Short mmCIF file of C-alpha atoms in Angstrom, two decimals:
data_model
loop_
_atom_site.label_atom_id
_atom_site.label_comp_id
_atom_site.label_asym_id
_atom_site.label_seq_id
_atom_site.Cartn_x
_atom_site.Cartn_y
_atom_site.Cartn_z
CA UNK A 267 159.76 78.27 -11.90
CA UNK A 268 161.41 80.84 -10.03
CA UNK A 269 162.61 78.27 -6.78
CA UNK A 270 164.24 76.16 -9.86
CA UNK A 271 166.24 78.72 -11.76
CA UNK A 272 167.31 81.20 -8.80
CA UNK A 273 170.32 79.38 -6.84
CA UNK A 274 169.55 79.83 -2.93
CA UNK A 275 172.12 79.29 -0.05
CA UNK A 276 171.90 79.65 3.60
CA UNK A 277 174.95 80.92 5.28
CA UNK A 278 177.07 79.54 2.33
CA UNK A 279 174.98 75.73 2.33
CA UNK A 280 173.16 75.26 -1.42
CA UNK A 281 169.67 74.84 -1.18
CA UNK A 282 169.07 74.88 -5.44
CA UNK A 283 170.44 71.36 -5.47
CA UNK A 284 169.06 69.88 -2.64
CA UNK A 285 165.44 67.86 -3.24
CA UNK A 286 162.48 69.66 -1.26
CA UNK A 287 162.17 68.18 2.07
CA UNK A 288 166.19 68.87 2.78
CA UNK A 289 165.83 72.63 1.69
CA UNK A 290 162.62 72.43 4.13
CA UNK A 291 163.91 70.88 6.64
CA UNK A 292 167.45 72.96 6.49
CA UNK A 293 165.09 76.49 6.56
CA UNK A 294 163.00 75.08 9.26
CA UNK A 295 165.90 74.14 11.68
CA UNK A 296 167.36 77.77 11.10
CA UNK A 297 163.76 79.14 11.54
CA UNK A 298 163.10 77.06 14.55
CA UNK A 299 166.95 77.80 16.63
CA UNK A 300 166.57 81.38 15.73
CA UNK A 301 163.35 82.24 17.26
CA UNK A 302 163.47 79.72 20.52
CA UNK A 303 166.04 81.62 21.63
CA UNK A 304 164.46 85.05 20.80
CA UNK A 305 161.72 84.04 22.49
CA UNK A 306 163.19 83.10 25.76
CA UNK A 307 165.25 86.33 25.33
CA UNK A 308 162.36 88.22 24.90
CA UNK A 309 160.05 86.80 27.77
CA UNK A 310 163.15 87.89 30.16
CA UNK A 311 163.92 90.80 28.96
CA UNK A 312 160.23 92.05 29.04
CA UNK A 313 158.34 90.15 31.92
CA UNK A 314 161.16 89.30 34.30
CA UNK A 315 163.42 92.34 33.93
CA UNK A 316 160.04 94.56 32.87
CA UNK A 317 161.61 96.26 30.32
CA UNK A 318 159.22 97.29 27.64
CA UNK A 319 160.98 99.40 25.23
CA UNK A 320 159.63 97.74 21.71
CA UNK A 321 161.13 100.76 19.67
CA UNK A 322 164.00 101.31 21.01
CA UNK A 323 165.04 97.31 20.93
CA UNK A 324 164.12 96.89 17.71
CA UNK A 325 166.64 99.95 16.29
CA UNK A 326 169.23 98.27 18.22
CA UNK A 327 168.08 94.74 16.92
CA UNK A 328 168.97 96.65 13.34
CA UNK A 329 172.41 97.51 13.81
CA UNK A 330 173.15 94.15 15.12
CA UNK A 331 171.72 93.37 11.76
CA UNK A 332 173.90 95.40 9.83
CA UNK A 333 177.12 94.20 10.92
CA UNK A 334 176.10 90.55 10.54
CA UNK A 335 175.27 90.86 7.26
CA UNK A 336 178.71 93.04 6.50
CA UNK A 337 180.19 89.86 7.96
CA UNK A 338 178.47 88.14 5.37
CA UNK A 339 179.96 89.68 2.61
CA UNK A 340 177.10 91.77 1.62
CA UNK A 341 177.91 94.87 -0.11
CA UNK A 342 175.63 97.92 -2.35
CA UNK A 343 176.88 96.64 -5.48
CA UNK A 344 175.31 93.52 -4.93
CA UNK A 345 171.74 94.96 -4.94
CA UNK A 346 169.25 94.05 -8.15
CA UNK A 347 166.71 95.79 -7.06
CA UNK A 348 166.31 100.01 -6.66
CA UNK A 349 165.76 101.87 -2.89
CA UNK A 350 162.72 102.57 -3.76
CA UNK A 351 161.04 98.87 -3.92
CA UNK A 352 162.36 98.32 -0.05
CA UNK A 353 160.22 101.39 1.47
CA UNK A 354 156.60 100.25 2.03
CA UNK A 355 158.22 96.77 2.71
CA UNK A 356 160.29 98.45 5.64
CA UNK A 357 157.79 100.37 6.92
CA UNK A 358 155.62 97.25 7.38
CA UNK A 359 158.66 95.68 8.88
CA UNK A 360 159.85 98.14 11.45
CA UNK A 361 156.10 99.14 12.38
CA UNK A 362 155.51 94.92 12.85
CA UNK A 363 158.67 94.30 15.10
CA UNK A 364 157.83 97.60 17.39
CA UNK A 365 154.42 96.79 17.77
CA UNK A 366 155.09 93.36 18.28
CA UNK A 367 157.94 93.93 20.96
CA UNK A 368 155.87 97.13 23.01
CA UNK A 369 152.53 94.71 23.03
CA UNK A 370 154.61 92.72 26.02
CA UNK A 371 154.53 95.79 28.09
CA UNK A 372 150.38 95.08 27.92
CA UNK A 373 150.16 91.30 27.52
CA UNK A 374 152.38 88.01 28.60
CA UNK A 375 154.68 86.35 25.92
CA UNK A 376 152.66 83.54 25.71
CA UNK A 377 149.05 85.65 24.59
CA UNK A 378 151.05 87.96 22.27
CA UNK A 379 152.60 84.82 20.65
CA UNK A 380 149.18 83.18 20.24
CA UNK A 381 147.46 86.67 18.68
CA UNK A 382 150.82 87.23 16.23
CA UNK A 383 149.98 83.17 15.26
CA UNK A 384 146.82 83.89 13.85
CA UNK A 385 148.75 85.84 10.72
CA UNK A 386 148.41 82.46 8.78
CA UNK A 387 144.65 83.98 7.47
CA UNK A 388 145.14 87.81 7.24
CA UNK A 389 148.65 86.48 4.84
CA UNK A 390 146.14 83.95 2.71
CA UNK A 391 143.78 86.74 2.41
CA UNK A 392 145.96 89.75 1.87
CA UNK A 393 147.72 87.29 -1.08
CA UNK A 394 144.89 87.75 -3.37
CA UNK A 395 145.41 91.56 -3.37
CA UNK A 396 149.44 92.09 -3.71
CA UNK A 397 150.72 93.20 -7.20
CA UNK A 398 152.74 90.21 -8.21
CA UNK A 399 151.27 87.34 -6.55
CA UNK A 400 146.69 87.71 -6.98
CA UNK A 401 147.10 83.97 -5.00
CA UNK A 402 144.01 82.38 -4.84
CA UNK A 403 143.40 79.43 -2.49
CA UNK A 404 141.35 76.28 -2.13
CA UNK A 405 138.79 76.43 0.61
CA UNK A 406 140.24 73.80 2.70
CA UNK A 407 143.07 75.87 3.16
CA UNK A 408 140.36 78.51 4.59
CA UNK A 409 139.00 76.09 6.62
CA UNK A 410 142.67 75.04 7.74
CA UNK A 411 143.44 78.34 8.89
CA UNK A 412 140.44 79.01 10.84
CA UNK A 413 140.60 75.86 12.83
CA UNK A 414 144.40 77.83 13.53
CA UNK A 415 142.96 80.99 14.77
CA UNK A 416 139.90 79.36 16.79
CA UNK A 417 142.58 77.18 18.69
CA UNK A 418 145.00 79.89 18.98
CA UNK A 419 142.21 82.40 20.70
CA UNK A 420 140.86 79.68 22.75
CA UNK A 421 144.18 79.39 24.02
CA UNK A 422 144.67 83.04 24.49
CA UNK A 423 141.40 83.32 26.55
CA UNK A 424 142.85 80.42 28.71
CA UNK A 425 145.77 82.55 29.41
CA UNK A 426 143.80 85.28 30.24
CA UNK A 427 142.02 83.93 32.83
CA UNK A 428 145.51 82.08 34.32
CA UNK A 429 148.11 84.93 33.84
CA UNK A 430 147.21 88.72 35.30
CA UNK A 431 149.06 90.59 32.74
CA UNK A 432 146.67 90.98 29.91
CA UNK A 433 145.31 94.32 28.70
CA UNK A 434 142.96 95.52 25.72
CA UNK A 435 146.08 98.31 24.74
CA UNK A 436 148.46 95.34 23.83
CA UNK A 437 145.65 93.57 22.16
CA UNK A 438 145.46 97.02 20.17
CA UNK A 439 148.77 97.08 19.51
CA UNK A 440 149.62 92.74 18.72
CA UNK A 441 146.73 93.89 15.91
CA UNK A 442 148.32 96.22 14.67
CA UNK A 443 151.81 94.21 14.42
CA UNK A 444 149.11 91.21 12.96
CA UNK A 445 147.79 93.86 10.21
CA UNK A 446 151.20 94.92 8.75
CA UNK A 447 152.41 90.89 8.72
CA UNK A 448 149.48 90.18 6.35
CA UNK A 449 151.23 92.75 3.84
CA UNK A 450 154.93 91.74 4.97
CA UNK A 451 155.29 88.41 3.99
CA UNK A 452 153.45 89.00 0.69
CA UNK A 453 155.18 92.09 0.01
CA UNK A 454 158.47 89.60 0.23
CA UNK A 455 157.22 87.04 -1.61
CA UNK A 456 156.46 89.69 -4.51
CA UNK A 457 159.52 91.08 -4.63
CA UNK A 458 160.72 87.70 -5.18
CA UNK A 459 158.63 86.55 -7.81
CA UNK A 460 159.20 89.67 -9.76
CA UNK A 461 163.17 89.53 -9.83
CA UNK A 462 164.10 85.82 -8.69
CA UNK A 463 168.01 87.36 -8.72
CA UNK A 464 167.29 88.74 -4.98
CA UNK A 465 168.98 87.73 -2.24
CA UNK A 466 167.85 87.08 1.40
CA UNK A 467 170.90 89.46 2.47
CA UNK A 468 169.78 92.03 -0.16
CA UNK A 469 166.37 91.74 1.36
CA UNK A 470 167.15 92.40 4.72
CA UNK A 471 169.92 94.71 4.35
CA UNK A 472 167.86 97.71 2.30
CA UNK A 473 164.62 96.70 4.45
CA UNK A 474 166.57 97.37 7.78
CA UNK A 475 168.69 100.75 6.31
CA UNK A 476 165.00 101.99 4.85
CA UNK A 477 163.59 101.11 8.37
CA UNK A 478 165.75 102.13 10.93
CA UNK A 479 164.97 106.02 10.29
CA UNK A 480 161.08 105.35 10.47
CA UNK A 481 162.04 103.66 14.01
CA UNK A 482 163.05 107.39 15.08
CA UNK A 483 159.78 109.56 15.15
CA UNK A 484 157.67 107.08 17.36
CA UNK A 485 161.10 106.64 20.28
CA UNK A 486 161.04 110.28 20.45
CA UNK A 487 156.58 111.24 20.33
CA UNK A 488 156.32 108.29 23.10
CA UNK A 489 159.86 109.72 24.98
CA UNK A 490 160.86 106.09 24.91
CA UNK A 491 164.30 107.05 23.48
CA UNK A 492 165.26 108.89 26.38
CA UNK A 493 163.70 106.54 28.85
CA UNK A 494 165.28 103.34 27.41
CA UNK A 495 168.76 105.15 27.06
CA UNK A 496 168.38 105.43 30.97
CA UNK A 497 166.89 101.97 32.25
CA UNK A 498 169.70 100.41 30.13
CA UNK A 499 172.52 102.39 30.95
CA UNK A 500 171.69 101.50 34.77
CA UNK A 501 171.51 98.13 33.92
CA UNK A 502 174.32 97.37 31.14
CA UNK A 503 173.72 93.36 31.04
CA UNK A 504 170.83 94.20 28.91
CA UNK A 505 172.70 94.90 25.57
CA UNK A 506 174.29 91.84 26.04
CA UNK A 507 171.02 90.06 25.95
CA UNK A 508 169.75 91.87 23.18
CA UNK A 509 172.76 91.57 21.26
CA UNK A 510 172.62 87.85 22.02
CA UNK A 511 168.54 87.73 20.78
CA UNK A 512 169.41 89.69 17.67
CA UNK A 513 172.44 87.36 16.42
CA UNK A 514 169.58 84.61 17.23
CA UNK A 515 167.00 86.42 15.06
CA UNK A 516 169.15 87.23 12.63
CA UNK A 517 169.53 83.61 11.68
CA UNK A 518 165.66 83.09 11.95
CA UNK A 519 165.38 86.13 9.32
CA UNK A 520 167.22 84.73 7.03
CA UNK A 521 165.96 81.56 7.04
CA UNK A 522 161.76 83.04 6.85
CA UNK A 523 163.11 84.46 3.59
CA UNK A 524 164.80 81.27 2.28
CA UNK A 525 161.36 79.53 2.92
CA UNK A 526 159.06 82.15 1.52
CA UNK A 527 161.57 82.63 -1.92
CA UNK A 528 161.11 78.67 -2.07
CA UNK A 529 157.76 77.70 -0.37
CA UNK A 530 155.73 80.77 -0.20
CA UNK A 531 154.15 83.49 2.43
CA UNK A 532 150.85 80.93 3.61
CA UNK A 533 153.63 78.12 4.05
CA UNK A 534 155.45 79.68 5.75
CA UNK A 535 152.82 81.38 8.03
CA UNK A 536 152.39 77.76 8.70
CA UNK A 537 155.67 76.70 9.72
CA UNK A 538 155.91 80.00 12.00
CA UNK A 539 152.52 79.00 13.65
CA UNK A 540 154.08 75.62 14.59
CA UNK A 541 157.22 77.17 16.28
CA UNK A 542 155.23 79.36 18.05
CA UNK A 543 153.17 76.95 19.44
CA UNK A 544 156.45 75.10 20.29
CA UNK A 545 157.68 78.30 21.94
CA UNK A 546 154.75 78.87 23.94
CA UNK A 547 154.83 75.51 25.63
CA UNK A 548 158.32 76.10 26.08
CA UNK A 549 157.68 79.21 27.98
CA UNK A 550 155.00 77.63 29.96
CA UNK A 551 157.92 74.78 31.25
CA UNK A 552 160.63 77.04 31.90
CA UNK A 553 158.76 79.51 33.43
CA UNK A 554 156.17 77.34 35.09
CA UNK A 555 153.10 78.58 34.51
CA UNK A 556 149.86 76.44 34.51
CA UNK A 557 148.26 74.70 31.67
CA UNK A 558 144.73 74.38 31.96
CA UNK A 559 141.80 72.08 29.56
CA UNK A 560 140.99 75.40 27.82
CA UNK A 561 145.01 75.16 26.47
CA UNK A 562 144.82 71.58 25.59
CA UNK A 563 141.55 72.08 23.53
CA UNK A 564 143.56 74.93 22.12
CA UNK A 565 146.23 73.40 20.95
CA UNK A 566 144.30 70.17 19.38
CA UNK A 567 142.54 72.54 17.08
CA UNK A 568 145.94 74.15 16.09
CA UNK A 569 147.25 70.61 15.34
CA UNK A 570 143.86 69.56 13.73
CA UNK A 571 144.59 73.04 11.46
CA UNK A 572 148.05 72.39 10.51
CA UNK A 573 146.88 68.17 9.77
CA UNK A 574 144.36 69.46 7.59
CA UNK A 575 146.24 72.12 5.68
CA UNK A 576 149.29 69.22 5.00
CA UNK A 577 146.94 66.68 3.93
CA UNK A 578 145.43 67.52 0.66
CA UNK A 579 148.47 68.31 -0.76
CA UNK A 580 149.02 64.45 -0.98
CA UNK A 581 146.07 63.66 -1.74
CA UNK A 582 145.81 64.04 -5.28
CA UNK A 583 149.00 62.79 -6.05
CA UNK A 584 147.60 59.60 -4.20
CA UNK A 585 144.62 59.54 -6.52
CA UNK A 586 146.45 60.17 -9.82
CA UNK A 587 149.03 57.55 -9.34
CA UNK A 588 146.03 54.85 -8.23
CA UNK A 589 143.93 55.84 -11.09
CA UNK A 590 146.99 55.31 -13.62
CA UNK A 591 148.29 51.88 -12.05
CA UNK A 592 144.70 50.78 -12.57
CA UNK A 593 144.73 52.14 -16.24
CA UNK A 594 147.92 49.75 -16.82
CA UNK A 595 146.99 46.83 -15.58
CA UNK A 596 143.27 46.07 -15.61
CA UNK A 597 141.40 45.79 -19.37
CA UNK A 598 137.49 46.38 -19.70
CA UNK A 599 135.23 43.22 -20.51
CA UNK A 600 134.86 42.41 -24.36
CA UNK A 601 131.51 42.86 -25.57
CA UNK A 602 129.13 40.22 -26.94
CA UNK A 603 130.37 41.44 -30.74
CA UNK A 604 133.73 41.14 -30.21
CA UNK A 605 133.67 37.81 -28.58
CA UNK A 606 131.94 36.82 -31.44
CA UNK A 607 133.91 38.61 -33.57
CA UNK A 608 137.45 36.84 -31.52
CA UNK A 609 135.64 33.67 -31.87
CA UNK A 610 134.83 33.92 -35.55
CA UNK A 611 138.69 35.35 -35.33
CA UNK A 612 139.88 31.92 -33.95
CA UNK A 613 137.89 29.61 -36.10
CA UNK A 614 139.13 31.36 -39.57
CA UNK A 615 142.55 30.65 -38.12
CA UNK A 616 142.20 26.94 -37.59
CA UNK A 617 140.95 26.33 -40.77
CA UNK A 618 143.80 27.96 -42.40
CA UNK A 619 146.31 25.96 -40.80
CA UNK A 620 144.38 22.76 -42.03
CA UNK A 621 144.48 23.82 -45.33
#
């Protein structure tokens, strides 16, 4: 296996030695610190401040992420796989983060974090088609995932009706971002599988170098360039948060990849479902906003989804080991023969030791 043979650290800490649940629970806690803070970032930067300049934050987001990763250590020569293997991979990746970051022009954080949490089925589904992986899963996991998206767009329609700033153009464009995830995180997960010998850094270094040129052509068709350049050069603070956010996400990055090169992309669409949801009602307590029935039925079927996708995978392992201890230590009946035949058995032996 692949997660057994490739060594795996995060930010210098093994993860090849450690048993499951610690490189889990290490990746989850990097996951998790990264992108609560990029989400409080980004609800200020885009609703309070209302900044929506998706492009133009994410090609600043990638410089950020070039130096970090030069602090890392990360050079060229390091690289195992060509150029050419990081271009549809970037182009899924640059087009995702735009869309994803100009939708909150159009909708509120908390409705464009429920939509992008629905990727969990579009990734299961898209699996069965990347070169590489042809994943094929169990329908319970189907069934898992669509309890997910019901919850997640019951709580989106909740939001609608409690929060004004919710339009069918960032519902365009959050599909979009949704669309290209289904290929990203399988895309990774192939490149992985195919050459275990790459790196998170290597990932994320030629995706972001491949990506930041495609960033260029959609700042300067929308004129965003030139009006970002402007709003932020009046209002200087705002690299500072986005410099902030992108150290932040960085960490978060690097830790999705750690858990898709050891877990998988449907896992880990799982685990990012559950800190958005976490997000979200973060959002709704710092920036007190009201929580209706329609959320709280929304969330239950988002916890009911994530119950039932854990679940089975205990299950059988529950079975097996009952079926075995009963294997060892009960015996079937004897038959009529052989009692007779033990009986006959015992009475040959007696006789003997008269003789």
């Amino acid at each position: 296996m692949k997660n057994e043979e490739q060594a795996r650290f995060l930010f210098g800490i093994s993860l090849s030695d450690r048993p499951k649940w610690q490189q889990f629970l290490l990746c989850s806690s990097g996951f998790f610190f990264g992108y609560l803070v990029n989400g409080i970032c980004e609800e200020y930067v885009y609703n309070r401040l209302q900044f929506s300049y998706g492009w133009y934050f994410t090609f600043v987001q990638g410089f950020v992420y070039l130096f970090l990763i030069y602090l890392q250590g990360f050079t060229t020569k390091q690289m195992v796989n060509p150029w050419k293997t990081y271009v549809k991979l970037s182009a899924v990746l640059m087009g995702s983060h735009g869309l994803t970051k100009g939708s909150l022009a159009f909708l509120n954080y908390p409705a464009q974090l429920m939509f992008k949490s629905t990727k969990v089925l579009p990734v299961m589904v898209m699996g069965a088609f990347i070169p590489g992986l042809r994943r094929k899963y169990p329908p319970h996991e189907y069934v898992s995932a669509l309890l997910l998206v019901v919850g997640l767009i019951l709580f989106t329609l909740a939001d609608a009706q409690t929060s004004p700033n919710f339009s069918v153009i960032g519902v365009v464009m959050v599909s979009g971002a949704l669309i290209m995830d289904s290929f990203l995180g399988n895309l990774q997960e192939a490149i992985f599988t195919m050459n275990p010998e790459t790196t998170q850094m290597e990932m994320l270094f030629c995706s972001t170098v491949v990506g930041l040129p495609l960033l260029i052509p959609p700042m300067l068709l929308t004129g965003e360039l030139f009006r970002a350049w402007s709003s932020c050069w009046q209002h200087p603070y705002v690299y500072g948060v986005l410099v902030f956010e992108a150290m932040a996400t960085f960490i978060g990055q690097v830790s999705v990849l750690s858990l898709i090169a050891l877990f998988g992309a449907a896992t880990t669409a799982m685990i990012t479902t559950a800190r958005k949801a976490v997000t979200l009602l973060l959002s709704y307590l710092i920036f007190t906003k009201p929580l209706t029935a329609e959320h709280g039925t929304g969330l239950l079927l988002i916890g009911m989804g994530i119950t039932l996708k854990l679940l089975p995978e205990n299950q059988p392992y529950q079975r097996v080991s009952t079926s075995s201890s009963k294997t060892k230590t009960s015996k079937p009946a004897p038959t009529e023969n052989e009692r007779i035949r033990l009986e006959n058995a015992g009475e040959d032996e007696e006789k003997s030791q008269l003789v």
